[in-house]
Amino acid sequence: MNTGNRGKEIKRKILEAIAPIMLGIFGVLLAIPEVHKEIIRVNKSYIIVTVIGLLVLHIAILIYYGCVDARENEEIDSLNVEIDSLNVEIDSLNEEIDSLKDSLNEEINSLRLINNIQKGIAENEELLIKKLCKTYHINKNNEKESRTYKFNVKQIDYLCGRIFSVISERRKKISIDVSYVIKYTKKGGKVYIKQIAYHNEVSRPSTMGKERLIATEERYDATLLSSNNINSITLYNKEEVEEVLHEAEGKYLQYIGIPIQNPNKEEPDSVGLIQFIVRSEGEMFPKKEFELILETLLNISHYFSNIHRIQSTINKPVREG
């Protein structure tokens, strides 16, 4: 309590105590025989008037401070209502702040994930180039013509493995598949596809390493590669996946397919397909993070295209002189 309030409280107690104290003193005086006789001798009505006056004064003081208390209580109640209203607004603001913090943390974690994917591949680019050059020298030294369908899978598998390991290590509750499918033409003009890289925590699919004739294959990877569509395909939820990937049968929650264009042709002609799948064994990526993953895969798809470009050079016949 501050000094002003303390002074008011003391003044109130004094005023409320005046009448009872005076009545007490007056009662003590009346108890003295000599004083009692003198008052009666002078005028008996003085006693009655004095007592009534003191009682009225005391009642008036009580009523006044009662009104003061009521007004203060009313003001306090009004202030409490305002405080409660402010507390509700503060709680609402705190919820918004917490929501913004969660959203910001989610975005930060997503950006970290994307950065780790890009870093994990870029920092090993030198190793990748060395492997490709080594393959070229081997082919050149052997002076043999390599066929496209004998595509060297090590580099592609390495890239898919890096993508898988970076994401799965940081999103342990989400089960993913990262795979790559190539398209090639053999003698006779028949076009085939083959899944040459696959990374998953569960098991390898039945299509892994299996040569499939694109004209008769009904799976979605064949549909994409046969159409020579070079635009990415993104399916954000289970309903979209099941509508498009008829072979999914409830196994997948999300899907990204990124066709790789033939680096030796200007017109649309896909030679490979990056597939990023979220399996139903775990949780889904939030849509915004899933879009960031798509953007990242698009940004690093040139690595896959470069491998095809170098491989096509390796596949050319080596001529003497």
CSV table of C-alpha atoms in Angstrom, one decimal:
chain,number,residue,atom,x,y,z
A,1,MET,CA,0.0,0.0,0.0
A,2,ASN,CA,1.4,3.4,-0.9
A,3,THR,CA,1.6,6.5,1.4
A,4,GLY,CA,-1.5,8.1,0.0
A,5,ASN,CA,-3.7,5.1,0.6
A,6,ARG,CA,-2.2,4.6,4.0
A,7,GLY,CA,-3.2,8.2,5.0
A,8,LYS,CA,-6.7,7.7,3.7
A,9,GLU,CA,-7.1,4.5,5.7
A,10,ILE,CA,-5.9,6.1,8.9
A,11,LYS,CA,-8.3,9.1,8.4
A,12,ARG,CA,-11.2,6.7,7.8
A,13,LYS,CA,-10.4,4.7,11.0
A,14,ILE,CA,-10.2,7.9,13.0
A,15,LEU,CA,-13.6,9.2,11.7
A,16,GLU,CA,-15.2,5.8,12.3
A,17,ALA,CA,-13.9,5.7,15.9
A,18,ILE,CA,-14.9,9.3,17.0
A,19,ALA,CA,-18.6,8.4,17.8
A,20,PRO,CA,-17.9,5.1,19.6
A,21,ILE,CA,-15.1,6.8,21.6
A,22,MET,CA,-17.2,9.8,22.6
A,23,LEU,CA,-20.1,7.5,23.5
A,24,GLY,CA,-17.7,5.4,25.6
A,25,ILE,CA,-16.4,8.5,27.4
A,26,PHE,CA,-20.0,9.8,27.9
A,27,GLY,CA,-21.0,6.4,29.4
A,28,VAL,CA,-18.1,6.5,31.8
A,29,LEU,CA,-19.0,10.0,32.9
A,30,LEU,CA,-22.6,9.0,33.5
A,31,ALA,CA,-21.4,6.2,35.7
A,32,ILE,CA,-19.9,8.8,38.1
A,33,PRO,CA,-22.8,9.7,40.6
A,34,GLU,CA,-21.8,13.3,41.0
A,35,VAL,CA,-21.6,13.9,37.2
A,36,HIS,CA,-24.8,12.0,36.6
A,37,LYS,CA,-26.7,14.1,39.2
A,38,GLU,CA,-25.2,17.4,37.7
A,39,ILE,CA,-26.3,16.5,34.2
A,40,ILE,CA,-29.8,15.6,35.4
A,41,ARG,CA,-30.0,18.8,37.3
A,42,VAL,CA,-29.0,20.9,34.4
A,43,ASN,CA,-31.1,19.3,31.7
A,44,LYS,CA,-31.9,15.6,31.2
A,45,SER,CA,-32.7,16.1,27.5
A,46,TYR,CA,-29.0,17.0,26.8
A,47,ILE,CA,-28.1,13.3,27.4
A,48,ILE,CA,-30.6,12.1,24.8
A,49,VAL,CA,-29.7,14.7,22.2
A,50,THR,CA,-26.0,14.0,22.7
A,51,VAL,CA,-26.4,10.2,22.4
A,52,ILE,CA,-28.6,10.5,19.3
A,53,GLY,CA,-26.3,13.0,17.7
A,54,LEU,CA,-23.3,10.7,18.2
A,55,LEU,CA,-25.2,7.7,16.9
A,56,VAL,CA,-26.3,9.7,13.8
A,57,LEU,CA,-22.8,10.9,13.2
A,58,HIS,CA,-21.5,7.3,13.5
A,59,ILE,CA,-24.1,6.0,11.1
A,60,ALA,CA,-23.4,8.8,8.6
A,61,ILE,CA,-19.7,8.0,8.6
A,62,LEU,CA,-20.4,4.3,8.1
A,63,ILE,CA,-22.8,5.0,5.2
A,64,TYR,CA,-20.4,7.4,3.6
A,65,TYR,CA,-17.5,4.9,3.7
A,66,GLY,CA,-19.9,2.1,2.7
A,67,CYS,CA,-20.7,4.1,-0.5
A,68,VAL,CA,-17.0,4.7,-1.0
A,69,ASP,CA,-16.2,1.0,-0.7
A,70,ALA,CA,-19.1,0.1,-3.0
A,71,ARG,CA,-17.8,2.6,-5.6
A,72,GLU,CA,-14.2,1.3,-5.3
A,73,ASN,CA,-15.4,-2.3,-5.5
A,74,GLU,CA,-17.3,-1.4,-8.6
A,75,GLU,CA,-14.2,0.2,-10.1
A,76,ILE,CA,-12.1,-2.8,-9.1
A,77,ASP,CA,-14.7,-5.2,-10.7
A,78,SER,CA,-14.6,-3.1,-13.8
A,79,LEU,CA,-10.8,-3.1,-13.8
A,80,ASN,CA,-10.8,-6.9,-13.2
A,81,VAL,CA,-13.1,-7.3,-16.2
A,82,GLU,CA,-10.7,-5.3,-18.3
A,83,ILE,CA,-7.8,-7.3,-17.0
A,84,ASP,CA,-9.5,-10.5,-17.8
A,85,SER,CA,-10.2,-9.2,-21.3
A,86,LEU,CA,-6.6,-8.2,-21.6
A,87,ASN,CA,-5.4,-11.6,-20.4
A,88,VAL,CA,-7.6,-13.3,-23.0
A,89,GLU,CA,-6.0,-11.1,-25.7
A,90,ILE,CA,-2.5,-11.8,-24.3
A,91,ASP,CA,-3.3,-15.6,-24.3
A,92,SER,CA,-4.5,-15.2,-27.9
A,93,LEU,CA,-1.3,-13.3,-28.8
A,94,ASN,CA,0.9,-15.9,-27.1
A,95,GLU,CA,-0.9,-18.7,-29.0
A,96,GLU,CA,-0.2,-16.7,-32.3
A,97,ILE,CA,3.4,-16.2,-31.2
A,98,ASP,CA,3.8,-19.9,-30.4
A,99,SER,CA,2.2,-20.8,-33.7
A,100,LEU,CA,4.6,-18.4,-35.6
A,101,LYS,CA,7.5,-19.9,-33.6
A,102,ASP,CA,6.5,-23.4,-34.6
A,103,SER,CA,6.0,-22.3,-38.2
A,104,LEU,CA,9.4,-20.5,-38.2
A,105,ASN,CA,11.1,-23.5,-36.7
A,106,GLU,CA,9.5,-25.8,-39.2
A,107,GLU,CA,10.7,-23.6,-42.0
A,108,ILE,CA,14.2,-23.4,-40.5
A,109,ASN,CA,14.3,-27.2,-40.2
A,110,SER,CA,13.1,-27.5,-43.8
A,111,LEU,CA,15.7,-25.2,-45.1
A,112,ARG,CA,18.4,-27.0,-43.1
A,113,LEU,CA,17.2,-30.3,-44.6
A,114,ILE,CA,17.3,-28.8,-48.2
A,115,ASN,CA,20.7,-27.3,-47.5
A,116,ASN,CA,22.0,-30.6,-46.3
A,117,ILE,CA,20.8,-32.4,-49.4
A,118,GLN,CA,22.5,-29.9,-51.7
A,119,LYS,CA,25.7,-29.9,-49.6
A,120,GLY,CA,25.8,-33.6,-49.3
A,121,ILE,CA,25.8,-33.9,-53.1
A,122,ALA,CA,27.9,-30.9,-54.0
A,123,GLU,CA,30.7,-31.7,-51.6
A,124,ASN,CA,31.2,-35.1,-53.3
A,125,GLU,CA,31.0,-33.8,-56.8
A,126,GLU,CA,34.7,-34.1,-57.3
A,127,LEU,CA,34.5,-37.8,-56.3
A,128,LEU,CA,31.7,-38.3,-58.8
A,129,ILE,CA,33.6,-36.7,-61.6
A,130,LYS,CA,36.6,-38.9,-60.9
A,131,LYS,CA,34.4,-42.0,-61.1
A,132,LEU,CA,33.0,-40.9,-64.4
A,133,CYS,CA,36.4,-40.1,-65.8
A,134,LYS,CA,37.7,-43.5,-64.7
A,135,THR,CA,34.8,-45.2,-66.5
A,136,TYR,CA,35.6,-43.2,-69.6
A,137,HIS,CA,39.3,-44.2,-69.5
A,138,ILE,CA,38.4,-47.9,-69.1
A,139,ASN,CA,36.2,-47.8,-72.1
A,140,LYS,CA,38.7,-45.9,-74.1
A,141,ASN,CA,41.6,-48.3,-73.2
A,142,ASN,CA,39.5,-51.3,-74.1
A,143,GLU,CA,38.5,-49.7,-77.4
A,144,LYS,CA,35.1,-51.2,-77.2
A,145,GLU,CA,31.7,-49.8,-77.9
A,146,SER,CA,29.4,-49.6,-74.9
A,147,ARG,CA,25.7,-49.8,-75.3
A,148,THR,CA,23.3,-47.5,-73.5
A,149,TYR,CA,21.4,-50.4,-71.9
A,150,LYS,CA,24.7,-51.2,-70.1
A,151,PHE,CA,24.4,-47.9,-68.3
A,152,ASN,CA,26.9,-47.6,-65.4
A,153,VAL,CA,24.7,-47.4,-62.3
A,154,LYS,CA,27.3,-46.5,-59.7
A,155,GLN,CA,27.1,-42.8,-60.1
A,156,ILE,CA,23.3,-42.7,-60.2
A,157,ASP,CA,23.1,-45.0,-57.2
A,158,TYR,CA,25.5,-42.7,-55.3
A,159,LEU,CA,23.4,-39.6,-55.9
A,160,CYS,CA,20.1,-41.4,-54.9
A,161,GLY,CA,21.9,-42.8,-51.8
A,162,ARG,CA,23.0,-39.3,-50.8
A,163,ILE,CA,19.5,-37.9,-51.1
A,164,PHE,CA,18.0,-40.8,-49.2
A,165,SER,CA,20.5,-40.7,-46.3
A,166,VAL,CA,20.3,-37.0,-45.7
A,167,ILE,CA,16.5,-36.9,-45.6
A,168,SER,CA,16.0,-40.2,-43.7
A,169,GLU,CA,18.6,-39.2,-41.0
A,170,ARG,CA,16.7,-36.0,-40.2
A,171,ARG,CA,13.1,-37.1,-40.7
A,172,LYS,CA,13.2,-40.4,-38.9
A,173,LYS,CA,9.4,-40.6,-38.6
A,174,ILE,CA,9.0,-40.4,-42.4
A,175,SER,CA,9.7,-43.5,-44.5
A,176,ILE,CA,10.9,-42.7,-48.0
A,177,ASP,CA,12.0,-44.3,-51.3
A,178,VAL,CA,14.5,-42.7,-53.6
A,179,SER,CA,15.0,-44.4,-57.0
A,180,TYR,CA,16.0,-43.9,-60.6
A,181,VAL,CA,14.7,-45.4,-63.7
A,182,ILE,CA,16.4,-45.2,-67.1
A,183,LYS,CA,15.0,-45.5,-70.6
A,184,TYR,CA,17.0,-46.9,-73.5
A,185,THR,CA,16.6,-48.4,-77.0
A,186,LYS,CA,18.0,-51.7,-78.0
A,187,LYS,CA,18.7,-53.3,-81.4
A,188,GLY,CA,15.5,-53.7,-83.2
A,189,GLY,CA,14.2,-50.3,-82.0
A,190,LYS,CA,12.4,-51.6,-78.9
A,191,VAL,CA,12.4,-49.2,-75.9
A,192,TYR,CA,13.0,-50.6,-72.4
A,193,ILE,CA,13.1,-49.2,-68.9
A,194,LYS,CA,15.0,-50.4,-65.9
A,195,GLN,CA,15.2,-49.3,-62.3
A,196,ILE,CA,18.9,-49.1,-61.6
A,197,ALA,CA,19.0,-47.3,-58.2
A,198,TYR,CA,16.8,-47.8,-55.2
A,199,HIS,CA,17.2,-46.8,-51.6
A,200,ASN,CA,14.7,-47.6,-48.9
A,201,GLU,CA,14.7,-48.8,-45.2
A,202,VAL,CA,12.4,-51.7,-46.0
A,203,SER,CA,13.3,-53.9,-49.0
A,204,ARG,CA,14.1,-53.8,-52.7
A,205,PRO,CA,11.1,-53.8,-55.1
A,206,SER,CA,10.5,-56.6,-57.6
A,207,THR,CA,11.2,-54.1,-60.4
A,208,MET,CA,14.8,-53.4,-59.3
A,209,GLY,CA,17.3,-54.3,-62.0
A,210,LYS,CA,14.5,-55.8,-64.1
A,211,GLU,CA,14.4,-54.9,-67.8
A,212,ARG,CA,10.8,-54.0,-68.8
A,213,LEU,CA,9.5,-53.4,-72.3
A,214,ILE,CA,8.0,-49.9,-72.1
A,215,ALA,CA,5.2,-50.6,-74.6
A,216,THR,CA,3.7,-53.3,-72.4
A,217,GLU,CA,4.6,-52.0,-68.9
A,218,GLU,CA,1.6,-50.6,-67.0
A,219,ARG,CA,3.4,-49.0,-64.0
A,220,TYR,CA,3.5,-45.2,-63.7
A,221,ASP,CA,7.2,-44.8,-64.3
A,222,ALA,CA,6.7,-46.4,-67.8
A,223,THR,CA,3.7,-44.0,-68.4
A,224,LEU,CA,5.9,-41.0,-67.6
A,225,LEU,CA,8.9,-42.1,-69.6
A,226,SER,CA,6.9,-43.2,-72.6
A,227,SER,CA,5.1,-39.8,-72.9
A,228,ASN,CA,8.5,-38.0,-73.0
A,229,ASN,CA,7.1,-35.5,-70.6
A,230,ILE,CA,9.9,-33.4,-69.1
A,231,ASN,CA,7.7,-31.7,-66.5
A,232,SER,CA,7.8,-32.8,-62.9
A,233,ILE,CA,4.9,-34.6,-61.3
A,234,THR,CA,4.0,-33.9,-57.6
A,235,LEU,CA,1.3,-35.8,-55.7
A,236,TYR,CA,0.8,-34.2,-52.3
A,237,ASN,CA,-1.5,-36.7,-50.5
A,238,LYS,CA,-2.6,-40.3,-50.5
A,239,GLU,CA,-5.8,-39.6,-52.5
A,240,GLU,CA,-3.8,-38.0,-55.3
A,241,VAL,CA,-1.3,-40.9,-55.3
A,242,GLU,CA,-4.0,-43.6,-55.4
A,243,GLU,CA,-5.7,-41.8,-58.3
A,244,VAL,CA,-2.6,-41.7,-60.4
A,245,LEU,CA,-0.4,-44.6,-59.2
A,246,HIS,CA,-2.7,-47.5,-59.6
A,247,GLU,CA,0.0,-49.9,-58.4
A,248,ALA,CA,0.4,-48.1,-55.1
A,249,GLU,CA,-2.4,-50.1,-53.4
A,250,GLY,CA,-2.3,-47.9,-50.2
A,251,LYS,CA,1.5,-48.2,-49.9
A,252,TYR,CA,2.4,-44.6,-50.7
A,253,LEU,CA,1.4,-41.2,-49.2
A,254,GLN,CA,3.2,-38.8,-51.5
A,255,TYR,CA,5.1,-38.9,-54.8
A,256,ILE,CA,7.5,-36.8,-56.8
A,257,GLY,CA,8.6,-37.8,-60.3
A,258,ILE,CA,11.2,-35.7,-62.2
A,259,PRO,CA,12.0,-36.8,-65.8
A,260,ILE,CA,15.5,-36.2,-67.0
A,261,GLN,CA,15.7,-34.9,-70.6
A,262,ASN,CA,18.0,-36.4,-73.1
A,263,PRO,CA,21.0,-34.0,-73.1
A,264,ASN,CA,21.8,-34.7,-76.7
A,265,LYS,CA,18.4,-33.7,-78.1
A,266,GLU,CA,16.6,-30.3,-78.1
A,267,GLU,CA,13.1,-31.7,-78.5
A,268,PRO,CA,11.5,-33.3,-75.4
A,269,ASP,CA,12.9,-36.8,-74.9
A,270,SER,CA,13.2,-38.3,-71.4
A,271,VAL,CA,16.0,-40.7,-70.7
A,272,GLY,CA,15.6,-41.1,-66.9
A,273,LEU,CA,13.3,-40.6,-64.0
A,274,ILE,CA,14.0,-39.6,-60.4
A,275,GLN,CA,11.3,-40.9,-58.1
A,276,PHE,CA,10.9,-39.7,-54.5
A,277,ILE,CA,8.1,-41.5,-52.6
A,278,VAL,CA,6.8,-41.3,-49.1
A,279,ARG,CA,5.6,-44.6,-47.8
A,280,SER,CA,2.5,-45.2,-45.7
A,281,GLU,CA,4.6,-46.7,-42.8
A,282,GLY,CA,5.3,-43.3,-41.5
A,283,GLU,CA,4.2,-39.7,-41.5
A,284,MET,CA,3.8,-37.3,-44.4
A,285,PHE,CA,5.9,-34.2,-45.2
A,286,PRO,CA,4.1,-30.9,-44.8
A,287,LYS,CA,3.1,-29.5,-48.2
A,288,LYS,CA,5.5,-26.5,-47.9
A,289,GLU,CA,8.5,-28.8,-47.1
A,290,PHE,CA,7.5,-31.3,-49.8
A,291,GLU,CA,7.6,-28.4,-52.3
A,292,LEU,CA,11.0,-27.5,-51.0
A,293,ILE,CA,12.2,-31.0,-51.6
A,294,LEU,CA,10.7,-30.9,-55.1
A,295,GLU,CA,12.6,-27.6,-55.8
A,296,THR,CA,15.8,-29.1,-54.5
A,297,LEU,CA,15.5,-32.2,-56.6
A,298,LEU,CA,14.9,-30.0,-59.6
A,299,ASN,CA,18.0,-28.0,-58.8
A,300,ILE,CA,20.2,-31.1,-58.5
A,301,SER,CA,18.7,-32.9,-61.5
A,302,HIS,CA,21.4,-31.5,-63.7
A,303,TYR,CA,23.8,-33.9,-62.0
A,304,PHE,CA,21.8,-36.8,-63.4
A,305,SER,CA,21.6,-35.1,-66.8
A,306,ASN,CA,25.4,-34.7,-66.8
A,307,ILE,CA,25.9,-38.4,-66.0
A,308,HIS,CA,23.8,-39.2,-69.1
A,309,ARG,CA,25.8,-36.7,-71.2
A,310,ILE,CA,29.1,-38.2,-70.1
A,311,GLN,CA,27.8,-41.7,-70.5
A,312,SER,CA,26.6,-41.0,-74.0
A,313,THR,CA,30.2,-39.8,-74.8
A,314,ILE,CA,31.6,-43.0,-73.2
A,315,ASN,CA,29.2,-45.1,-75.3
A,316,LYS,CA,30.5,-43.7,-78.6
A,317,PRO,CA,32.9,-46.1,-80.5
A,318,VAL,CA,36.5,-45.3,-79.9
A,319,ARG,CA,38.4,-44.8,-83.2
A,320,GLU,CA,42.1,-45.0,-83.7
A,321,GLY,CA,44.0,-41.9,-84.7
